[in-house]
Amino acid sequence: GRTPISRSDRLGTVIDTLLAEINRRAIADATGRLVFHAGAVDLGGGLVLPANSGSGKSTLTAALVGHGARYLSDEAAVIDPLTSAVEPYAKPLALSASSLTALGHLVPAAPEAQPGAAKQHVAVARFGATATVPVPLRAIIFPRYDADAVTALTPLAPDEALIALVPCTFAATWEVDDALERAIAMVESVPAYQLEVADLADAVELVTRLSTTLDEPR
């Protein structure tokens, strides 16, 4: 017989489980691609935001989209290993109550947080536009929320970027021929940064300002 995906009498729990399963299968089926646990936006090219859960990557992704970037994903950055183009994976944004509260100060169209809900799945259209075609990778930015830090953007050397990227790599990536070599080539071809986030508005300003300088000689 068929194995149930969820057993619950709460619609919200069923929806959460269903979306998580769809997400898991989509990532597992991304054959021939480098796939990273990351947000991604098109801001004059692809900005990939790899980070662990709880880092604020979805919040930052939503804020950037609310300020003019085009949405690629808040969960999985899918990259063509031959061209380094970032492909759209336009699932709904999964945002916590604290994320929605923070975004409400920056994006007037952001919905209000629902008390008691672990995550709210929000249509990207509430924040802005979705990218519909692959875009060239321009930079890798590792966000990390720390309320006690100073919001700052710090350049990373390629070896530092690779060390930070590997823990954010989905298993499908390692099925690609020469996956490690492809990842090394990627971090050597575009700049990488650590982004400490204490204030969301300041972080958006830093990333937006960075996007205007990425085509300048390094």
Rosetta silent file (secondary structure, phi, psi, omega in degrees, C-alpha in Angstrom):
SEQUENCE: GRTPISRSDRLGTVIDTLLAEINRRAIADATGRLVFHAGAVDLGGGLVLPANSGSGKSTLTAALVGHGARYLSDEAAVIDPLTSAVEPYAKPLALSASSLTALGHLVPAAPEAQPGAAKQHVAVARFGATATVPVPLRAIIFPRYDADAVTALTPLAPDEALIALVPCTFAATWEVDDALERAIAMVESVPAYQLEVADLADAVELVTRLSTTLDEPR
SCORE:     score description
SCORE:     0.000 S_00000001
   1 L     0.000  175.490 -179.646    0.000    0.000    0.000 S_00000001
   2 L   -84.627  143.386  178.781    0.906    3.649   -0.111 S_00000001
   3 L   -92.273  123.513 -179.854    2.742    5.260    2.781 S_00000001
   4 L   -62.198  141.454  175.564    1.042    8.461    4.039 S_00000001
   5 L   -75.855  -34.313 -177.996    3.171   11.604    3.870 S_00000001
   6 L  -146.747  144.323  172.045    1.440   13.058    6.928 S_00000001
   7 L  -124.494   98.996 -179.315   -0.922   11.919    9.678 S_00000001
   8 L  -159.626  148.698  174.851   -2.507   14.943   11.292 S_00000001
   9 L   -97.334    9.197  178.076   -5.916   16.500   11.752 S_00000001
  10 L  -105.139  119.377 -176.590   -4.374   19.982   11.517 S_00000001
  11 H   -58.320  -40.747 -179.078   -4.411   21.437    7.999 S_00000001
  12 H   -60.268  -40.561  179.126   -1.364   23.615    8.684 S_00000001
  13 H   -65.847  -41.744  179.205    0.716   20.585    9.683 S_00000001
  14 H   -62.041  -44.382 -179.718   -0.383   18.667    6.587 S_00000001
  15 H   -63.765  -44.091  178.359    0.530   21.595    4.319 S_00000001
  16 H   -57.751  -46.405 -177.575    3.932   22.007    6.007 S_00000001
  17 H   -66.532  -41.741  179.875    4.691   18.308    5.578 S_00000001
  18 H   -62.879  -45.952  179.998    3.490   18.232    1.974 S_00000001
  19 H   -65.441  -36.948  177.465    5.577   21.241    0.972 S_00000001
  20 H   -64.292  -38.640  179.361    8.629   19.803    2.739 S_00000001
  21 H   -69.740  -41.277  176.029    8.207   16.549    0.814 S_00000001
  22 H   -60.287  -42.716  179.634    7.806   18.366   -2.509 S_00000001
  23 H   -62.882  -45.119 -179.154   10.928   20.364   -1.692 S_00000001
  24 H   -60.277  -44.865 -177.964   12.890   17.230   -0.766 S_00000001
  25 H   -68.847  -38.519  179.402   11.935   15.477   -3.997 S_00000001
  26 H   -62.713  -42.233  179.736   12.657   18.503   -6.164 S_00000001
  27 H   -67.933  -41.793  179.651   16.151   18.832   -4.703 S_00000001
  28 H   -63.922  -29.497 -177.852   16.832   15.104   -5.016 S_00000001
  29 L   -89.409    3.767 -179.381   15.773   15.232   -8.678 S_00000001
  30 L   -80.641   60.377 -176.056   18.084   18.142   -9.556 S_00000001
  31 L   -68.910  144.449  178.636   20.405   15.784  -11.375 S_00000001
  32 L    74.808   13.462 -178.366   23.461   17.212  -13.072 S_00000001
  33 L  -126.072  151.773  169.148   23.292   20.387  -11.011 S_00000001
  34 E   -85.921  125.431 -175.111   25.183   21.859   -8.055 S_00000001
  35 E  -126.643  124.719 -176.216   22.554   22.419   -5.355 S_00000001
  36 E  -122.517  145.450  174.955   23.179   24.429   -2.203 S_00000001
  37 E   -73.397   97.966 -169.563   21.081   25.173    0.875 S_00000001
  38 E  -162.654  151.617  163.457   20.806   28.853    0.069 S_00000001
  39 E   -80.546  164.187  177.430   18.622   31.752   -0.810 S_00000001
  40 E  -157.431  137.450  177.542   19.180   33.264   -4.235 S_00000001
  41 E  -137.282  158.196  173.237   18.140   36.462   -5.977 S_00000001
  42 E  -102.681  108.849  177.499   18.771   38.163   -9.277 S_00000001
  43 L  -128.900   76.269 -171.946   20.154   41.632   -8.596 S_00000001
  44 L    72.424   21.726 -174.469   21.915   42.417  -11.850 S_00000001
  45 L   135.315  170.704 -173.057   22.941   38.736  -11.813 S_00000001
  46 E   -78.158  124.783  170.565   22.716   35.861   -9.380 S_00000001
  47 E  -110.025  119.890 -179.148   23.549   36.422   -5.715 S_00000001
  48 E  -102.750  133.998 -173.371   23.613   33.134   -3.809 S_00000001
  49 E  -120.547   77.143 -176.799   23.118   33.234   -0.012 S_00000001
  50 E   -75.413  139.448  179.022   24.223   29.879    1.457 S_00000001
  51 L  -174.064  158.634  175.031   23.490   29.289    5.148 S_00000001
  52 L   -75.336  165.702  175.614   22.119   26.835    7.670 S_00000001
  53 L   -59.783  141.669  179.298   18.545   27.005    8.920 S_00000001
  54 L    89.131    0.311 -178.310   17.992   29.840   11.377 S_00000001
  55 L   -82.623  -15.711 -176.479   20.611   32.091    9.794 S_00000001
  56 L    94.266   13.734 -176.961   18.041   34.506    8.377 S_00000001
  57 H   -65.514  -38.785  179.495   18.646   33.659    4.703 S_00000001
  58 H   -68.506  -38.191  177.867   14.920   33.499    3.854 S_00000001
  59 H   -63.473  -46.225  179.121   14.301   36.796    5.649 S_00000001
  60 H   -64.495  -41.744  177.842   17.157   38.466    3.789 S_00000001
  61 H   -57.943  -48.192 -179.681   16.002   36.948    0.491 S_00000001
  62 H   -62.102  -41.386 -179.576   12.466   38.304    1.002 S_00000001
  63 H   -64.559  -39.943  178.506   13.796   41.750    1.994 S_00000001
  64 H   -65.563  -40.664  177.196   15.993   41.915   -1.116 S_00000001
  65 H   -63.895  -39.035  177.613   13.051   40.938   -3.325 S_00000001
  66 H   -64.994  -17.168  179.806   10.987   43.613   -1.601 S_00000001
  67 L  -112.556   25.750  168.716   13.654   46.118   -2.606 S_00000001
  68 L   111.124  -13.100  175.841   13.842   45.230   -6.279 S_00000001
  69 L   -72.018  158.126  176.427   15.740   41.960   -6.613 S_00000001
  70 E  -101.284  134.834 -172.972   14.071   39.125   -8.511 S_00000001
  71 E   -74.205  132.325  171.771   13.430   35.948   -6.551 S_00000001
  72 E  -110.458  -46.708  176.602   15.240   32.723   -7.462 S_00000001
  73 E  -173.322  157.994  170.528   14.789   30.661   -4.267 S_00000001
  74 L  -115.287    7.049 -173.530   14.859   30.855   -0.479 S_00000001
  75 L  -132.366  -41.424 -174.698   15.849   27.218    0.020 S_00000001
  76 E  -138.921  115.704  172.998   17.906   25.751   -2.815 S_00000001
  77 E   -88.126  115.850 -176.917   20.290   27.535   -5.156 S_00000001
  78 E  -104.112  120.000 -171.407   20.464   25.348   -8.269 S_00000001
  79 E  -124.799  130.581  175.264   23.551   26.033  -10.390 S_00000001
  80 L   -69.682  120.679 -175.519   24.530   24.685  -13.792 S_00000001
  81 L   -68.080  -19.036 -179.052   28.058   23.279  -13.260 S_00000001
  82 L   -88.333  -37.204 -175.631   29.141   24.165  -16.807 S_00000001
  83 L  -107.724  -13.764 -173.825   27.893   27.751  -17.048 S_00000001
  84 L    61.821   22.710  174.832   27.534   28.701  -13.341 S_00000001
  85 E   -77.838  139.067  178.635   24.072   30.047  -14.164 S_00000001
  86 E   -92.214  124.310 -174.391   21.677   30.116  -11.198 S_00000001
  87 E   -97.225  143.774 -179.932   18.353   28.507  -12.100 S_00000001
  88 L   -66.309  137.159  169.617   14.982   29.589  -10.653 S_00000001
  89 L  -135.008   81.206 -164.266   13.411   27.371   -8.004 S_00000001
  90 L   -87.782   60.389  171.934   10.414   29.525   -7.211 S_00000001
  91 L   -72.986  159.938  174.594    8.833   27.813   -4.210 S_00000001
  92 L   -60.164  151.267  175.602    6.812   29.992   -1.802 S_00000001
  93 E   -69.392  133.619  176.337    8.863   31.800    0.824 S_00000001
  94 E  -104.582  108.250 -170.694    8.888   29.956    4.165 S_00000001
  95 E  -125.512  135.643  177.181    8.997   32.635    6.851 S_00000001
  96 L   -78.531  169.150  178.409    8.824   32.472   10.627 S_00000001
  97 H   -60.114  -40.362  179.738    6.784   34.845   12.742 S_00000001
  98 H   -66.947  -35.280  176.699    9.940   36.743   13.689 S_00000001
  99 H   -63.523  -46.024 -179.161   10.892   37.031   10.004 S_00000001
 100 H   -64.224  -35.803  177.054    7.489   38.449    9.102 S_00000001
 101 H   -64.295  -45.121  178.775    7.713   40.927   11.955 S_00000001
 102 H   -63.941  -40.930 -178.064   11.121   42.111   10.757 S_00000001
 103 H   -70.724  -28.841 -179.185    9.949   42.317    7.153 S_00000001
 104 H   -60.350  -24.098  178.306    6.832   44.260    8.086 S_00000001
 105 L   -81.066  -17.982 -175.041    9.043   47.255    8.859 S_00000001
 106 L  -110.687  -32.839 -174.089   10.674   47.088    5.412 S_00000001
 107 L  -123.807   99.921 -175.019    8.062   45.658    3.040 S_00000001
 108 L   -55.903  -27.767 -177.763    4.564   47.118    3.504 S_00000001
 109 L   -82.717   -2.758 -179.822    2.984   44.234    1.549 S_00000001
 110 L   -64.314  137.296  179.427    4.390   41.587    3.906 S_00000001
 111 L   -71.303  160.001  176.136    1.616   39.628    5.641 S_00000001
 112 L   -76.006  149.057  177.886    1.217   39.739    9.392 S_00000001
 113 L   -67.369  143.431  176.308    2.622   36.857   11.400 S_00000001
 114 L   -96.260  120.158 -178.735    0.131   34.225   12.510 S_00000001
 115 L   -56.494  133.047  176.197    0.477   33.461   16.239 S_00000001
 116 L    88.312  -12.801 -179.679    1.594   29.899   16.908 S_00000001
 117 L   -84.481  128.274  179.291    2.635   29.090   13.334 S_00000001
 118 L   -66.950  -44.637  178.610    6.219   27.835   13.012 S_00000001
 119 L  -139.211  148.783  172.582    6.422   28.918    9.363 S_00000001
 120 E  -119.387  130.839 -178.254    4.121   30.737    7.008 S_00000001
 121 E   -93.957  113.482 -168.301    4.325   29.929    3.296 S_00000001
 122 E  -116.964  132.323  176.822    4.024   33.217    1.455 S_00000001
 123 L   -62.491  136.571 -179.136    3.637   33.849   -2.269 S_00000001
 124 H   -58.912  -30.732 -178.697    6.615   35.718   -3.669 S_00000001
 125 H   -59.064  -20.857  175.879    4.208   38.159   -5.328 S_00000001
 126 H   -66.587  -22.908 -175.928    3.561   39.653   -1.873 S_00000001
 127 L  -108.130  -36.601 -176.466    7.137   40.937   -1.937 S_00000001
 128 L   171.925 -144.952 -171.316    8.057   41.430   -5.577 S_00000001
 129 L  -103.377  156.457  177.879    8.947   39.638   -8.803 S_00000001
 130 E  -107.590  136.296  173.061   10.230   36.151   -9.591 S_00000001
 131 L   -71.481  141.683 -176.678   13.047   35.434  -12.033 S_00000001
 132 L  -115.281   -7.362  179.339   11.898   33.112  -14.807 S_00000001
 133 L  -133.538  157.034  176.804   15.176   32.298  -16.561 S_00000001
 134 L   -60.314  149.125  178.951   18.669   31.315  -15.340 S_00000001
 135 E  -129.837  149.604 -179.910   21.012   34.185  -14.517 S_00000001
 136 E   -63.681  139.580  175.531   24.822   34.335  -14.339 S_00000001
 137 E   -69.901  130.216 -179.654   26.298   33.888  -10.879 S_00000001
 138 E  -112.736  -31.895 -177.433   27.842   37.164   -9.674 S_00000001
 139 E  -163.812  156.693  174.494   28.658   36.597   -5.993 S_00000001
 140 E  -117.416  125.578 -177.021   28.286   34.254   -3.037 S_00000001
 141 E  -126.191  121.878 -177.985   27.245   35.870    0.242 S_00000001
 142 E   -97.131  101.703 -178.914   27.099   33.885    3.495 S_00000001
 143 E   -82.751  147.655  176.446   24.529   35.564    5.799 S_00000001
 144 E  -147.989  114.808 -179.822   24.563   35.049    9.561 S_00000001
 145 E   -79.010  130.831  176.444   22.074   36.726   11.858 S_00000001
 146 L  -151.665  105.075 -175.897   23.491   37.963   15.159 S_00000001
 147 L   -61.243  -22.250 -177.775   21.528   40.617   17.021 S_00000001
 148 L   -94.851   -0.719 -178.512   24.621   41.505   19.046 S_00000001
 149 L   -89.661 -179.629  170.492   26.918   41.960   16.057 S_00000001
 150 L  -106.191  128.739 -179.921   27.517   44.931   13.799 S_00000001
 151 L   -61.732  120.894 -174.411   26.008   44.535   10.347 S_00000001
 152 E  -155.723  150.809  179.335   29.019   44.172    8.066 S_00000001
 153 E  -116.484  119.620 -174.806   30.111   42.622    4.778 S_00000001
 154 E  -121.579  127.310  178.579   33.574   41.029    4.798 S_00000001
 155 E   -63.439  146.610  175.965   35.368   39.592    1.739 S_00000001
 156 E  -117.838  142.299  172.466   36.329   35.905    1.848 S_00000001
 157 L   -72.085  158.053 -179.446   39.228   34.235    0.084 S_00000001
 158 H   -54.215  -39.965 -179.889   38.272   31.357   -2.256 S_00000001
 159 H   -67.456  -35.630  176.482   39.466   28.709    0.227 S_00000001
 160 H   -66.406  -40.011  179.268   37.392   30.323    3.004 S_00000001
 161 H   -65.006  -40.921  179.765   34.367   30.412    0.718 S_00000001
 162 H   -64.418  -42.684  179.112   34.780   26.736   -0.172 S_00000001
 163 H   -61.934  -38.574  179.301   35.024   25.734    3.494 S_00000001
 164 H   -73.824  -29.072 -174.819   31.839   27.683    4.237 S_00000001
 165 H   -78.921  -35.830 -173.974   30.036   26.311    1.163 S_00000001
 166 H   -57.091  -43.972  179.042   30.610   22.584    1.662 S_00000001
 167 H   -66.381  -14.076 -179.872   28.329   22.230    4.739 S_00000001
 168 H  -100.000   18.633 -175.013   25.549   23.928    2.719 S_00000001
 169 E   -99.008  125.821  175.860   25.774   21.422   -0.125 S_00000001
 170 L   -75.405  153.809 -174.448   22.869   19.080   -0.871 S_00000001
 171 H   -59.168  -32.247 -178.740   23.664   15.435   -1.614 S_00000001
 172 H   -56.499  -28.727 -178.709   22.530   15.731   -5.261 S_00000001
 173 H   -59.937  -41.352 -172.638   25.603   17.884   -5.899 S_00000001
 174 H   -73.529   -4.690  174.177   28.045   15.059   -5.255 S_00000001
 175 H   -85.659   -9.353  177.314   26.481   13.011   -8.057 S_00000001
 176 L   -76.786  136.479  176.815   27.823   15.527  -10.572 S_00000001
 177 L   -58.505  132.574  178.338   31.054   14.479  -12.280 S_00000001
 178 L    57.124   40.316 -174.955   33.988   16.374  -10.753 S_00000001
 179 H   -58.490  -44.763 -177.895   31.618   18.105   -8.319 S_00000001
 180 H   -64.177  -42.428  179.011   34.363   19.304   -5.986 S_00000001
 181 H   -62.855  -37.571  177.641   36.403   20.685   -8.868 S_00000001
 182 H   -64.874  -41.324  179.490   33.294   22.479  -10.150 S_00000001
 183 H   -65.814  -39.853  177.805   32.672   23.991   -6.725 S_00000001
 184 H   -62.731  -45.036  179.077   36.295   25.123   -6.493 S_00000001
 185 H   -60.694  -35.593 -178.773   36.075   26.728   -9.924 S_00000001
 186 H   -66.484  -47.282 -177.644   32.904   28.497   -8.844 S_00000001
 187 H   -72.055  -19.366  176.271   34.382   30.091   -5.711 S_00000001
 188 H   -83.900  -18.125 -174.009   37.466   31.093   -7.697 S_00000001
 189 H   -94.886  -19.276 -179.790   35.419   32.751  -10.439 S_00000001
 190 L  -132.470  154.014  178.512   33.194   35.063   -8.342 S_00000001
 191 L   -70.891  152.755  177.846   33.751   37.070   -5.144 S_00000001
 192 E  -130.372  151.857 -175.460   32.482   35.737   -1.828 S_00000001
 193 E  -144.396  150.389  166.373   31.573   37.547    1.392 S_00000001
 194 E   -96.866  129.258  179.443   30.538   36.930    4.978 S_00000001
 195 E  -116.147  107.763  172.788   27.509   39.044    5.892 S_00000001
 196 E   -82.930  127.931 -175.877   26.895   39.640    9.583 S_00000001
 197 E  -118.300  109.280  170.426   23.285   40.732   10.002 S_00000001
 198 L  -106.817  -36.723  179.438   22.169   42.627   13.080 S_00000001
 199 L  -122.075  121.176 -174.584   19.903   45.094   11.279 S_00000001
 200 H   -63.962  -42.433 -179.939   17.966   43.847    8.252 S_00000001
 201 H   -61.451  -41.404  178.564   17.655   47.248    6.567 S_00000001
 202 H   -65.258  -38.261  179.191   21.406   47.811    6.847 S_00000001
 203 H   -64.356  -42.614  177.663   22.075   44.349    5.405 S_00000001
 204 H   -61.444  -42.503  179.505   19.826   45.046    2.410 S_00000001
 205 H   -62.667  -42.761 -179.979   21.614   48.341    1.821 S_00000001
 206 H   -63.121  -44.798 -178.495   25.036   46.665    1.943 S_00000001
 207 H   -67.975  -40.609  179.041   24.044   43.921   -0.504 S_00000001
 208 H   -63.735  -42.687  178.241   22.342   46.373   -2.844 S_00000001
 209 H   -64.643  -40.342  178.351   25.386   48.639   -2.804 S_00000001
 210 H   -59.958  -39.857 -176.221   27.656   45.656   -3.414 S_00000001
 211 H   -61.734  -23.807 -179.700   25.637   44.640   -6.468 S_00000001
 212 L   -82.433  -10.379 -176.108   26.519   47.937   -8.162 S_00000001
 213 L  -112.391   -3.313 -171.032   30.257   47.320   -7.790 S_00000001
 214 L   -67.430  -23.021 -179.881   30.569   43.642   -8.731 S_00000001
 215 L   -88.719   -1.146  176.728   31.491   44.295  -12.352 S_00000001
 216 L   -75.919  151.470  179.518   34.360   46.570  -11.347 S_00000001
 217 L   -58.869  138.763  178.666   37.882   45.108  -11.620 S_00000001
 218 L   -92.287    0.000    0.000   38.927   43.249   -8.475 S_00000001
